[in-house]
Structure formats: C-alpha cells, structure tokens
GROMACS .gro file of C-alpha atoms in nm:
model
  256
    1MET     CA    1  -3.427  -7.160   9.237
    2LEU     CA    2  -3.359  -6.937   9.542
    3TRP     CA    3  -3.203  -6.599   9.518
    4GLY     CA    4  -2.960  -6.492   9.780
    5PRO     CA    5  -2.929  -6.142   9.927
    6ALA     CA    6  -2.790  -5.877   9.698
    7PRO     CA    7  -2.421  -5.818   9.744
    8ALA     CA    8  -2.326  -5.501   9.924
    9MET     CA    9  -2.207  -5.219   9.703
   10ALA     CA   10  -1.847  -5.145   9.746
   11PRO     CA   11  -1.750  -4.803   9.868
   12GLY     CA   12  -1.679  -4.558   9.584
   13ALA     CA   13  -1.872  -4.764   9.324
   14PRO     CA   14  -2.096  -4.559   9.080
   15SER     CA   15  -2.460  -4.525   9.176
   16SER     CA   16  -2.722  -4.699   8.957
   17SER     CA   17  -2.999  -4.431   9.020
   18PRO     CA   18  -3.105  -4.210   8.718
   19SER     CA   19  -2.907  -3.892   8.670
   20PRO     CA   20  -3.065  -3.555   8.753
   21ILE     CA   21  -3.035  -3.445   8.387
   22LEU     CA   22  -3.254  -3.735   8.267
   23ALA     CA   23  -3.514  -3.658   8.531
   24VAL     CA   24  -3.531  -3.292   8.428
   25LEU     CA   25  -3.571  -3.390   8.057
   26LEU     CA   26  -3.847  -3.637   8.141
   27PHE     CA   27  -4.033  -3.377   8.349
   28SER     CA   28  -4.005  -3.112   8.084
   29SER     CA   29  -4.131  -3.348   7.811
   30LEU     CA   30  -4.435  -3.454   8.011
   31VAL     CA   31  -4.532  -3.135   8.193
   32LEU     CA   32  -4.379  -2.848   7.996
   33SER     CA   33  -4.447  -2.981   7.644
   34PRO     CA   34  -4.514  -2.694   7.404
   35ALA     CA   35  -4.860  -2.652   7.246
   36GLN     CA   36  -4.916  -2.727   6.878
   37ALA     CA   37  -4.909  -2.427   6.646
   38ILE     CA   38  -5.253  -2.295   6.552
   39VAL     CA   39  -5.317  -2.232   6.178
   40VAL     CA   40  -5.534  -1.941   6.062
   41TYR     CA   41  -5.688  -1.915   5.716
   42THR     CA   42  -5.824  -1.612   5.526
   43ASP     CA   43  -5.873  -1.516   5.162
   44ARG     CA   44  -5.576  -1.356   4.990
   45GLU     CA   45  -5.788  -1.064   4.865
   46VAL     CA   46  -6.151  -0.954   4.837
   47HIS     CA   47  -6.322  -0.696   4.615
   48GLY     CA   48  -6.611  -0.474   4.698
   49ALA     CA   49  -6.804  -0.180   4.545
   50VAL     CA   50  -6.852   0.156   4.704
   51GLY     CA   51  -7.160   0.151   4.929
   52SER     CA   52  -7.185  -0.228   4.935
   53ARG     CA   53  -7.074  -0.475   5.200
   54VAL     CA   54  -6.804  -0.747   5.209
   55THR     CA   55  -6.743  -1.047   5.423
   56LEU     CA   56  -6.394  -1.106   5.561
   57HIS     CA   57  -6.368  -1.479   5.621
   58CYS     CA   58  -6.145  -1.625   5.895
   59SER     CA   59  -6.114  -1.986   6.000
   60PHE     CA   60  -5.854  -2.187   6.184
   61TRP     CA   61  -5.719  -2.533   6.260
   62SER     CA   62  -5.620  -2.634   6.610
   63SER     CA   63  -5.505  -2.957   6.766
   64GLU     CA   64  -5.718  -2.873   7.074
   65TRP     CA   65  -6.090  -2.871   7.126
   66VAL     CA   66  -6.250  -2.529   7.093
   67SER     CA   67  -6.196  -2.364   7.424
   68ASP     CA   68  -6.433  -2.144   7.618
   69ASP     CA   69  -6.147  -1.891   7.625
   70ILE     CA   70  -6.112  -1.877   7.247
   71SER     CA   71  -6.055  -1.530   7.108
   72PHE     CA   72  -6.053  -1.358   6.767
   73THR     CA   73  -5.888  -1.028   6.693
   74TRP     CA   74  -5.910  -0.827   6.371
   75ARG     CA   75  -5.661  -0.554   6.291
   76TYR     CA   76  -5.659  -0.305   6.009
   77GLN     CA   77  -5.364  -0.144   5.828
   78PRO     CA   78  -5.459   0.129   5.582
   79GLU     CA   79  -5.322   0.119   5.230
   80GLY     CA   80  -4.981   0.284   5.242
   81GLY     CA   81  -4.986   0.297   5.622
   82ARG     CA   82  -4.732   0.146   5.860
   83ASP     CA   83  -4.925   0.082   6.178
   84ALA     CA   84  -5.214  -0.161   6.228
   85ILE     CA   85  -5.503  -0.074   6.459
   86SER     CA   86  -5.742  -0.312   6.635
   87ILE     CA   87  -6.095  -0.285   6.502
   88PHE     CA   88  -6.269  -0.595   6.645
   89HIS     CA   89  -6.223  -0.842   6.928
   90TYR     CA   90  -6.414  -1.153   7.036
   91ALA     CA   91  -6.357  -1.308   7.377
   92LYS     CA   92  -6.559  -1.498   7.643
   93GLY     CA   93  -6.844  -1.550   7.394
   94GLN     CA   94  -6.894  -1.175   7.334
   95PRO     CA   95  -6.800  -0.955   7.036
   96TYR     CA   96  -6.638  -0.619   7.104
   97ILE     CA   97  -6.621  -0.347   6.840
   98ASP     CA   98  -6.356  -0.084   6.902
   99GLU     CA   99  -6.507   0.261   6.949
  100VAL     CA  100  -6.212   0.425   6.770
  101GLY     CA  101  -6.177   0.440   6.394
  102THR     CA  102  -6.398   0.446   6.087
  103PHE     CA  103  -6.531   0.091   6.132
  104LYS     CA  104  -6.697   0.131   6.471
  105GLU     CA  105  -7.050   0.147   6.326
  106ARG     CA  106  -6.999  -0.067   6.020
  107ILE     CA  107  -6.871  -0.400   6.156
  108GLN     CA  108  -7.091  -0.700   6.209
  109TRP     CA  109  -6.989  -1.029   6.374
  110VAL     CA  110  -7.104  -1.331   6.169
  111GLY     CA  111  -6.862  -1.594   6.301
  112ASP     CA  112  -6.929  -1.905   6.507
  113PRO     CA  113  -6.644  -2.044   6.725
  114ARG     CA  114  -6.811  -2.386   6.736
  115TRP     CA  115  -6.748  -2.412   6.366
  116LYS     CA  116  -6.405  -2.247   6.394
  117ASP     CA  117  -6.530  -1.940   6.216
  118GLY     CA  118  -6.426  -1.587   6.308
  119SER     CA  119  -6.565  -1.391   6.008
  120ILE     CA  120  -6.687  -1.032   6.009
  121VAL     CA  121  -6.885  -0.815   5.767
  122ILE     CA  122  -6.800  -0.456   5.682
  123HIS     CA  123  -7.092  -0.248   5.560
  124ASN     CA  124  -7.109   0.069   5.349
  125LEU     CA  125  -6.765   0.035   5.192
  126ASP     CA  126  -6.564   0.344   5.093
  127TYR     CA  127  -6.239   0.403   4.907
  128SER     CA  128  -6.070   0.478   5.239
  129ASP     CA  129  -6.129   0.117   5.350
  130ASN     CA  130  -5.861  -0.011   5.110
  131GLY     CA  131  -5.595  -0.188   5.312
  132THR     CA  132  -5.491  -0.507   5.486
  133PHE     CA  133  -5.702  -0.685   5.752
  134THR     CA  134  -5.532  -0.936   5.987
  135CYS     CA  135  -5.710  -1.217   6.172
  136ASP     CA  136  -5.552  -1.358   6.487
  137VAL     CA  137  -5.693  -1.655   6.677
  138LYS     CA  138  -5.608  -1.792   7.022
  139ASN     CA  139  -5.749  -2.125   7.138
  140PRO     CA  140  -5.587  -2.192   7.478
  141PRO     CA  141  -5.372  -2.385   7.534
  142ASP     CA  142  -5.310  -2.364   7.160
  143ILE     CA  143  -5.195  -2.001   7.136
  144VAL     CA  144  -4.880  -2.028   6.919
  145GLY     CA  145  -4.915  -1.965   6.550
  146LYS     CA  146  -4.908  -1.719   6.265
  147THR     CA  147  -5.183  -1.468   6.181
  148SER     CA  148  -5.343  -1.453   5.837
  149GLN     CA  149  -5.400  -1.143   5.622
  150VAL     CA  150  -5.657  -1.046   5.357
  151THR     CA  151  -5.637  -0.734   5.137
  152LEU     CA  152  -5.950  -0.536   5.061
  153TYR     CA  153  -5.989  -0.348   4.729
  154VAL     CA  154  -6.283  -0.109   4.697
  155PHE     CA  155  -6.394  -0.002   4.346
  156GLU     CA  156  -6.667   0.207   4.195
  157LYS     CA  157  -6.780  -0.109   4.020
  158VAL     CA  158  -6.641  -0.447   4.108
  159PRO     CA  159  -6.430  -0.566   3.809
  160THR     CA  160  -6.489  -0.906   3.663
  161ARG     CA  161  -6.212  -1.136   3.771
  162TYR     CA  162  -6.000  -1.309   3.508
  163GLY     CA  163  -6.053  -1.638   3.686
  164VAL     CA  164  -6.432  -1.601   3.669
  165VAL     CA  165  -6.421  -1.522   3.298
  166LEU     CA  166  -6.185  -1.812   3.228
  167GLY     CA  167  -6.403  -2.049   3.431
  168ALA     CA  168  -6.712  -1.937   3.238
  169VAL     CA  169  -6.539  -1.988   2.903
  170ILE     CA  170  -6.414  -2.334   3.005
  171GLY     CA  171  -6.758  -2.428   3.136
  172GLY     CA  172  -6.922  -2.315   2.812
  173VAL     CA  173  -6.676  -2.512   2.600
  174LEU     CA  174  -6.725  -2.823   2.810
  175GLY     CA  175  -7.106  -2.779   2.786
  176VAL     CA  176  -7.086  -2.760   2.401
  177VAL     CA  177  -6.858  -3.067   2.388
  178LEU     CA  178  -7.095  -3.266   2.607
  179LEU     CA  179  -7.395  -3.157   2.398
  180LEU     CA  180  -7.215  -3.266   2.074
  181LEU     CA  181  -7.123  -3.601   2.229
  182LEU     CA  182  -7.483  -3.656   2.341
  183LEU     CA  183  -7.609  -3.569   1.994
  184PHE     CA  184  -7.358  -3.807   1.836
  185TYR     CA  185  -7.461  -4.096   2.054
  186VAL     CA  186  -7.829  -4.033   1.990
  187VAL     CA  187  -7.778  -4.026   1.611
  188ARG     CA  188  -7.557  -4.336   1.630
  189TYR     CA  189  -7.815  -4.517   1.839
  190CYS     CA  190  -8.093  -4.435   1.595
  191TRP     CA  191  -7.880  -4.545   1.297
  192LEU     CA  192  -7.783  -4.875   1.456
  193ARG     CA  193  -8.147  -4.938   1.548
  194ARG     CA  194  -8.255  -4.875   1.189
  195GLN     CA  195  -7.979  -5.099   1.054
  196ALA     CA  196  -8.088  -5.378   1.290
  197ALA     CA  197  -8.449  -5.344   1.172
  198LEU     CA  198  -8.337  -5.361   0.805
  199GLN     CA  199  -8.124  -5.660   0.877
  200ARG     CA  200  -8.420  -5.842   1.041
  201ARG     CA  201  -8.637  -5.762   0.742
  202LEU     CA  202  -8.376  -5.893   0.498
  203SER     CA  203  -8.334  -6.206   0.698
  204ALA     CA  204  -8.709  -6.260   0.703
  205MET     CA  205  -8.729  -6.210   0.326
  206GLU     CA  206  -8.443  -6.453   0.262
  207LYS     CA  207  -8.611  -6.716   0.480
  208GLY     CA  208  -8.936  -6.664   0.289
  209LYS     CA  209  -8.763  -6.718  -0.049
  210LEU     CA  210  -8.602  -7.038   0.079
  211HIS     CA  211  -8.933  -7.182   0.199
  212LYS     CA  212  -9.125  -7.091  -0.120
  213PRO     CA  213  -8.917  -7.300  -0.371
  214ALA     CA  214  -8.935  -7.591  -0.132
  215LYS     CA  215  -9.316  -7.571  -0.130
  216ASP     CA  216  -9.330  -7.537  -0.506
  217SER     CA  217  -9.109  -7.839  -0.557
  218SER     CA  218  -9.323  -8.045  -0.322
  219LYS     CA  219  -9.641  -7.942  -0.510
  220ARG     CA  220  -9.474  -8.033  -0.841
  221GLY     CA  221  -9.372  -8.368  -0.696
  222ARG     CA  222  -9.732  -8.435  -0.599
  223GLN     CA  223  -9.875  -8.316  -0.932
  224THR     CA  224  -9.641  -8.522  -1.164
  225PRO     CA  225  -9.791  -8.868  -1.093
  226VAL     CA  226 -10.138  -8.730  -1.137
  227LEU     CA  227 -10.049  -8.592  -1.479
  228TYR     CA  228  -9.896  -8.916  -1.582
  229ALA     CA  229 -10.206  -9.105  -1.472
  230MET     CA  230 -10.430  -8.865  -1.664
  231LEU     CA  231 -10.211  -8.901  -1.973
  232ASP     CA  232 -10.220  -9.285  -1.956
  233HIS     CA  233 -10.598  -9.279  -1.906
  234SER     CA  234 -10.646  -9.061  -2.212
  235ARG     CA  235 -10.425  -9.281  -2.422
  236SER     CA  236 -10.606  -9.597  -2.313
  237THR     CA  237 -10.939  -9.432  -2.379
  238LYS     CA  238 -10.826  -9.329  -2.729
  239ALA     CA  239 -10.694  -9.679  -2.804
  240ALA     CA  240 -11.018  -9.835  -2.686
  241SER     CA  241 -11.226  -9.605  -2.901
  242GLU     CA  242 -11.006  -9.671  -3.205
  243LYS     CA  243 -11.032 -10.046  -3.147
  244LYS     CA  244 -11.412 -10.026  -3.112
  245ALA     CA  245 -11.435  -9.826  -3.434
  246LYS     CA  246 -11.224 -10.075  -3.614
  247GLY     CA  247 -11.433 -10.367  -3.490
  248LEU     CA  248 -11.754 -10.196  -3.609
  249GLY     CA  249 -11.605 -10.143  -3.957
  250GLU     CA  250 -11.508 -10.507  -3.990
  251SER     CA  251 -11.853 -10.622  -3.878
  252ARG     CA  252 -12.015 -10.406  -4.146
  253LYS     CA  253 -11.792 -10.554  -4.413
  254ASP     CA  254 -11.893 -10.908  -4.313
  255LYS     CA  255 -12.257 -10.828  -4.335
  256LYS     CA  256 -12.222 -10.713  -4.691
   0.00000   0.00000   0.00000
C-alpha cells in the first residue's frame, strides 16, 4: 500500500506540536527533580556518671551513595537554655572540634562515614553537660531532611533503668521455666524407659510360662506309653510266676 503526500494544513488550524507548559514540566521532572529526604537516627536519651565518658550515636539513611562531600554536625543546647551552639563538625574526611565551649578538649570522633556512622564520645562528664545534642547529616545531593536529637543526663551514679530490671526479671523467669521443662522431660524420659524395660521383662516371663506347660505336656505324653508298658510287663510277669507256682503244686500232688 502506498501512502500519498500529507495534506497541507489549512490556515488557522491548531498546531500539533507539544505545548510549552508540557515541555517545562517534563524538563523540571527530569532535571530539577528534588532529592530524597535523608533520615537521621540517634538515641532518645543517654545516661552517664560524673567523670565517666558517654558515646552519642548518630547514623543515617540516604537514597544516595555515601558522598565524598558528606558532613556531620553536632550541636549542643544546655539544659534550660534557648540557643544551640556548634561543638563538632566533620567535612572532607576531617573532624573539626570547635575551639569555643566546654567540650573543646573532651570530644572524640569515633564515627565512620563508610558505615553511615557519625558518632562522637564525650569524656570526663560533668553536671553542666546535661542538655540536648543534635546530629545533622548532609550527603550531597541528599541534603534535605530532619535532624535527630539525644538528651544527656549526668548523675553521681548512673541509676538502674526500669527496662533493664524488667528485662532481667523476665529473663530469670524464662530461665527457671526452661529449667523446669527440661527437668520434667528428663524425668518423663527416665520413667518411660523404666516402664518399657518392665514391660519387656513381663512379656518375657509370660512367654516363658507359656512354653513351660507345653514342654511338660509333651514330656507327659512321651512318659505315659512307657508307664503302661511297664505296668503290663509287671502284670504278665506276676501272672507267669503265679502260673508256674500253681503248676509246681499240682506236680507235687501227683507224685504223692
């Protein structure tokens, strides 16, 4: 089938080319698409004793590979304070500790960006360290997202957490239950084994009793004809001796 030339478009007819609005939307969706929101994770709160050290954990999730331009920033807001100050910064593969503030000689970088870890350690804790620490992560082009906060509580002696006590109690109860179950199954196994042994012995004794009467009856069956034969032989012997004695008596009478 042959196609002819396309008909000429009449003057004033609407154009079939895409509208400028669609072109702008397509360009913005392909080139100017927004980055995925980065997600930062920290503990809700941590406890530490005076003079000890504490680790402030910070990790993140990103839709992008870990960039060489990744950065971590820690800020501190004192308990009851309004403003937060920067106390630590990591960028271009190097940690930077702010020279201002009470943490300048007590912060240690222990994170590893390759494992998406931006944790720090604070040494020689003091009551004045109570407050809120904020971790902020940027992983270009993934730079949009919320920060995460952890609250530090410093005590003279770290109190035992209710969750730890409850976990220990539950663990102890479960341990006792498992021990009792194990003991029950061991006792039951021993009892069943003993019952099986007794059952085998009883079965063996019953089989022995059944075989013994059968053997006795067979012996009696073999002994009965022998007894009858001996009895007949004794009777015949007695009759012959009586007959012989009688014949001798008669012969003596004839001689007289």
